[in-house]
């Protein structure tokens, strides 16, 4: 008994090899990797997981003025969280100017370091990061399929 099979490829590896070296691919890859992480940073802050906790006096002041974030560090008005964005051109996470001050801390102003980016990555761990980035990776794969699909000759 003889079995004959026929296979065909509907993907151009030559086009893919050229594309992987382009600026557009690097932008798509960065976007797929970092945009989902920005969402994770926002969730982390909104959940009140950033440490250290607020100073007692700050908590009192927040309770007095009915803050949007209550006593959650880095979440008073929501402006910092809402401002977090990823720029694929500069390949960096951006936010309001005072986000960097909170991230580094300012001893002269008695402002402790609250590095929400590092804390988020530590809390997620490697598996959590991969899970968060899987949505972006799916988008990257879909974009690559769309660009390199060849029509099969019939």
PDB file of C-alpha atoms in Angstrom:
ATOM      1  CA  UNK A   1       0.000   0.000   0.000  1.00  0.00           C
ATOM      2  CA  UNK A   2       1.372   3.365  -1.022  1.00  0.00           C
ATOM      3  CA  UNK A   3       0.323   6.618   0.659  1.00  0.00           C
ATOM      4  CA  UNK A   4       0.958   9.882  -1.118  1.00  0.00           C
ATOM      5  CA  UNK A   5       0.736  13.186   0.688  1.00  0.00           C
ATOM      6  CA  UNK A   6       0.992  16.669  -0.606  1.00  0.00           C
ATOM      7  CA  UNK A   7       1.980  19.633   1.546  1.00  0.00           C
ATOM      8  CA  UNK A   8       2.086  23.284   0.843  1.00  0.00           C
ATOM      9  CA  UNK A   9       3.332  26.276   2.755  1.00  0.00           C
ATOM     10  CA  UNK A  10       1.290  29.421   2.833  1.00  0.00           C
ATOM     11  CA  UNK A  11       3.958  31.451   4.582  1.00  0.00           C
ATOM     12  CA  UNK A  12       6.966  33.216   3.074  1.00  0.00           C
ATOM     13  CA  UNK A  13      10.029  32.607   5.247  1.00  0.00           C
ATOM     14  CA  UNK A  14      12.093  34.996   3.121  1.00  0.00           C
ATOM     15  CA  UNK A  15       9.640  37.821   3.822  1.00  0.00           C
ATOM     16  CA  UNK A  16       9.666  36.955   7.518  1.00  0.00           C
ATOM     17  CA  UNK A  17      13.474  37.005   7.673  1.00  0.00           C
ATOM     18  CA  UNK A  18      13.524  40.468   6.076  1.00  0.00           C
ATOM     19  CA  UNK A  19      10.713  41.738   8.311  1.00  0.00           C
ATOM     20  CA  UNK A  20      12.365  40.637  11.586  1.00  0.00           C
ATOM     21  CA  UNK A  21      15.212  43.069  10.907  1.00  0.00           C
ATOM     22  CA  UNK A  22      12.948  46.077  10.340  1.00  0.00           C
ATOM     23  CA  UNK A  23      12.012  48.945  12.627  1.00  0.00           C
ATOM     24  CA  UNK A  24       8.310  48.065  12.237  1.00  0.00           C
ATOM     25  CA  UNK A  25       8.904  44.577  13.688  1.00  0.00           C
ATOM     26  CA  UNK A  26      10.802  46.007  16.656  1.00  0.00           C
ATOM     27  CA  UNK A  27       7.942  48.437  17.309  1.00  0.00           C
ATOM     28  CA  UNK A  28       5.360  45.625  17.146  1.00  0.00           C
ATOM     29  CA  UNK A  29       7.467  43.399  19.395  1.00  0.00           C
ATOM     30  CA  UNK A  30       7.999  46.154  21.963  1.00  0.00           C
ATOM     31  CA  UNK A  31       4.304  47.007  21.909  1.00  0.00           C
ATOM     32  CA  UNK A  32       3.393  43.334  22.393  1.00  0.00           C
ATOM     33  CA  UNK A  33       5.772  43.070  25.338  1.00  0.00           C
ATOM     34  CA  UNK A  34       5.355  46.352  27.188  1.00  0.00           C
ATOM     35  CA  UNK A  35       1.782  47.556  26.649  1.00  0.00           C
ATOM     36  CA  UNK A  36       0.317  44.606  28.588  1.00  0.00           C
ATOM     37  CA  UNK A  37       2.804  45.325  31.381  1.00  0.00           C
ATOM     38  CA  UNK A  38       1.573  48.934  31.623  1.00  0.00           C
ATOM     39  CA  UNK A  39      -1.900  47.502  32.272  1.00  0.00           C
ATOM     40  CA  UNK A  40      -0.375  45.352  35.027  1.00  0.00           C
ATOM     41  CA  UNK A  41       1.319  48.403  36.603  1.00  0.00           C
ATOM     42  CA  UNK A  42      -2.047  50.174  36.662  1.00  0.00           C
ATOM     43  CA  UNK A  43      -3.789  47.177  38.248  1.00  0.00           C
ATOM     44  CA  UNK A  44      -1.029  46.871  40.856  1.00  0.00           C
ATOM     45  CA  UNK A  45      -1.368  50.518  41.899  1.00  0.00           C
ATOM     46  CA  UNK A  46      -5.196  50.445  41.905  1.00  0.00           C
ATOM     47  CA  UNK A  47      -5.147  47.309  44.077  1.00  0.00           C
ATOM     48  CA  UNK A  48      -3.108  49.195  46.686  1.00  0.00           C
ATOM     49  CA  UNK A  49      -0.195  46.743  46.595  1.00  0.00           C
ATOM     50  CA  UNK A  50       2.552  49.382  46.313  1.00  0.00           C
ATOM     51  CA  UNK A  51       4.832  49.586  49.344  1.00  0.00           C
ATOM     52  CA  UNK A  52       5.659  51.199  51.687  1.00  0.00           C
ATOM     53  CA  UNK A  53       2.251  52.173  52.997  1.00  0.00           C
ATOM     54  CA  UNK A  54       1.280  55.802  53.367  1.00  0.00           C
ATOM     55  CA  UNK A  55       2.450  57.779  56.368  1.00  0.00           C
ATOM     56  CA  UNK A  56      -0.163  58.109  59.115  1.00  0.00           C
ATOM     57  CA  UNK A  57      -0.566  61.856  58.496  1.00  0.00           C
ATOM     58  CA  UNK A  58      -1.076  61.292  54.742  1.00  0.00           C
ATOM     59  CA  UNK A  59      -3.729  58.656  55.467  1.00  0.00           C
ATOM     60  CA  UNK A  60      -5.548  61.074  57.764  1.00  0.00           C
ATOM     61  CA  UNK A  61      -5.466  63.825  55.108  1.00  0.00           C
ATOM     62  CA  UNK A  62      -6.752  61.447  52.442  1.00  0.00           C
ATOM     63  CA  UNK A  63      -9.630  60.265  54.608  1.00  0.00           C
ATOM     64  CA  UNK A  64     -10.520  63.877  55.375  1.00  0.00           C
ATOM     65  CA  UNK A  65     -10.792  64.891  51.717  1.00  0.00           C
ATOM     66  CA  UNK A  66     -12.431  61.673  50.450  1.00  0.00           C
ATOM     67  CA  UNK A  67      -9.638  60.660  48.072  1.00  0.00           C
ATOM     68  CA  UNK A  68     -10.527  58.531  45.025  1.00  0.00           C
ATOM     69  CA  UNK A  69      -7.954  55.922  46.030  1.00  0.00           C
ATOM     70  CA  UNK A  70      -8.543  56.063  49.759  1.00  0.00           C
ATOM     71  CA  UNK A  71      -5.332  55.109  51.546  1.00  0.00           C
ATOM     72  CA  UNK A  72      -3.689  53.313  48.613  1.00  0.00           C
ATOM     73  CA  UNK A  73      -0.165  54.553  47.858  1.00  0.00           C
ATOM     74  CA  UNK A  74       0.222  56.356  44.496  1.00  0.00           C
ATOM     75  CA  UNK A  75      -3.550  56.414  43.972  1.00  0.00           C
ATOM     76  CA  UNK A  76      -5.009  59.645  45.288  1.00  0.00           C
ATOM     77  CA  UNK A  77      -6.686  61.327  42.321  1.00  0.00           C
ATOM     78  CA  UNK A  78      -6.017  58.593  39.755  1.00  0.00           C
ATOM     79  CA  UNK A  79      -4.024  60.988  37.565  1.00  0.00           C
ATOM     80  CA  UNK A  80      -0.763  59.025  37.901  1.00  0.00           C
ATOM     81  CA  UNK A  81      -2.387  55.703  36.993  1.00  0.00           C
ATOM     82  CA  UNK A  82      -4.338  57.186  34.087  1.00  0.00           C
ATOM     83  CA  UNK A  83      -1.186  58.807  32.694  1.00  0.00           C
ATOM     84  CA  UNK A  84       0.867  55.609  32.390  1.00  0.00           C
ATOM     85  CA  UNK A  85       1.535  54.813  28.726  1.00  0.00           C
ATOM     86  CA  UNK A  86       4.052  52.920  26.628  1.00  0.00           C
ATOM     87  CA  UNK A  87       5.786  54.757  23.783  1.00  0.00           C
ATOM     88  CA  UNK A  88       6.937  52.334  21.082  1.00  0.00           C
ATOM     89  CA  UNK A  89       9.022  55.050  19.411  1.00  0.00           C
ATOM     90  CA  UNK A  90      11.077  55.732  22.541  1.00  0.00           C
ATOM     91  CA  UNK A  91      10.568  52.215  23.925  1.00  0.00           C
ATOM     92  CA  UNK A  92       9.772  53.493  27.409  1.00  0.00           C
ATOM     93  CA  UNK A  93       6.918  53.769  29.890  1.00  0.00           C
ATOM     94  CA  UNK A  94       5.764  57.343  30.457  1.00  0.00           C
ATOM     95  CA  UNK A  95       3.518  59.031  32.977  1.00  0.00           C
ATOM     96  CA  UNK A  96       3.038  62.335  34.754  1.00  0.00           C
ATOM     97  CA  UNK A  97       6.288  63.951  35.825  1.00  0.00           C
ATOM     98  CA  UNK A  98       5.850  63.090  39.488  1.00  0.00           C
ATOM     99  CA  UNK A  99       5.646  59.340  38.717  1.00  0.00           C
ATOM    100  CA  UNK A 100       9.439  59.304  38.346  1.00  0.00           C
ATOM    101  CA  UNK A 101       9.836  61.146  41.660  1.00  0.00           C
ATOM    102  CA  UNK A 102       7.704  58.519  43.436  1.00  0.00           C
ATOM    103  CA  UNK A 103       9.584  55.714  41.687  1.00  0.00           C
ATOM    104  CA  UNK A 104      12.971  57.005  42.871  1.00  0.00           C
ATOM    105  CA  UNK A 105      11.865  58.616  46.139  1.00  0.00           C
ATOM    106  CA  UNK A 106      12.979  61.980  47.497  1.00  0.00           C
ATOM    107  CA  UNK A 107      14.611  61.896  50.960  1.00  0.00           C
ATOM    108  CA  UNK A 108      14.736  65.699  51.220  1.00  0.00           C
ATOM    109  CA  UNK A 109      10.926  65.782  50.979  1.00  0.00           C
ATOM    110  CA  UNK A 110      10.561  62.673  53.164  1.00  0.00           C
ATOM    111  CA  UNK A 111       9.049  60.862  50.184  1.00  0.00           C
ATOM    112  CA  UNK A 112       9.900  57.140  50.273  1.00  0.00           C
ATOM    113  CA  UNK A 113      10.799  55.207  47.144  1.00  0.00           C
ATOM    114  CA  UNK A 114       7.759  53.446  45.694  1.00  0.00           C
ATOM    115  CA  UNK A 115       9.101  51.637  42.637  1.00  0.00           C
ATOM    116  CA  UNK A 116       5.788  50.278  41.373  1.00  0.00           C
ATOM    117  CA  UNK A 117       7.395  48.854  38.210  1.00  0.00           C
ATOM    118  CA  UNK A 118       9.889  46.624  40.029  1.00  0.00           C
ATOM    119  CA  UNK A 119       7.294  45.705  42.656  1.00  0.00           C
ATOM    120  CA  UNK A 120       4.817  44.661  39.946  1.00  0.00           C
ATOM    121  CA  UNK A 121       7.407  42.458  38.222  1.00  0.00           C
ATOM    122  CA  UNK A 122       8.397  40.861  41.540  1.00  0.00           C
ATOM    123  CA  UNK A 123       4.758  40.209  42.448  1.00  0.00           C
ATOM    124  CA  UNK A 124       3.933  38.689  39.060  1.00  0.00           C
ATOM    125  CA  UNK A 125       7.053  36.576  38.752  1.00  0.00           C
ATOM    126  CA  UNK A 126       8.187  35.183  35.419  1.00  0.00           C
ATOM    127  CA  UNK A 127       5.014  33.164  34.797  1.00  0.00           C
ATOM    128  CA  UNK A 128       2.810  36.148  35.564  1.00  0.00           C
ATOM    129  CA  UNK A 129       4.760  38.376  33.197  1.00  0.00           C
ATOM    130  CA  UNK A 130       4.475  35.817  30.418  1.00  0.00           C
ATOM    131  CA  UNK A 131       0.743  35.490  31.037  1.00  0.00           C
ATOM    132  CA  UNK A 132       0.312  39.270  30.937  1.00  0.00           C
ATOM    133  CA  UNK A 133       2.331  39.507  27.741  1.00  0.00           C
ATOM    134  CA  UNK A 134       0.554  36.614  26.007  1.00  0.00           C
ATOM    135  CA  UNK A 135      -2.242  38.932  24.829  1.00  0.00           C
ATOM    136  CA  UNK A 136       0.319  41.195  23.150  1.00  0.00           C
ATOM    137  CA  UNK A 137       2.177  38.220  21.710  1.00  0.00           C
ATOM    138  CA  UNK A 138      -1.036  36.944  20.133  1.00  0.00           C
ATOM    139  CA  UNK A 139      -1.493  40.339  18.485  1.00  0.00           C
ATOM    140  CA  UNK A 140       2.084  40.205  17.183  1.00  0.00           C
ATOM    141  CA  UNK A 141       1.588  36.727  15.710  1.00  0.00           C
ATOM    142  CA  UNK A 142      -1.697  37.775  14.084  1.00  0.00           C
ATOM    143  CA  UNK A 143       0.004  40.804  12.522  1.00  0.00           C
ATOM    144  CA  UNK A 144       2.829  38.629  11.198  1.00  0.00           C
ATOM    145  CA  UNK A 145       0.355  36.122   9.729  1.00  0.00           C
ATOM    146  CA  UNK A 146      -1.566  38.898   8.060  1.00  0.00           C
ATOM    147  CA  UNK A 147       1.588  40.334   6.479  1.00  0.00           C
ATOM    148  CA  UNK A 148       3.142  37.115   5.221  1.00  0.00           C
ATOM    149  CA  UNK A 149       0.300  34.895   4.132  1.00  0.00           C
ATOM    150  CA  UNK A 150       0.622  33.855   0.526  1.00  0.00           C
ATOM    151  CA  UNK A 151      -2.283  32.775  -1.556  1.00  0.00           C
ATOM    152  CA  UNK A 152      -1.974  29.155  -2.536  1.00  0.00           C
ATOM    153  CA  UNK A 153      -1.951  28.247  -6.177  1.00  0.00           C
ATOM    154  CA  UNK A 154      -4.802  25.905  -6.954  1.00  0.00           C
TER     155      UNK A 154
END
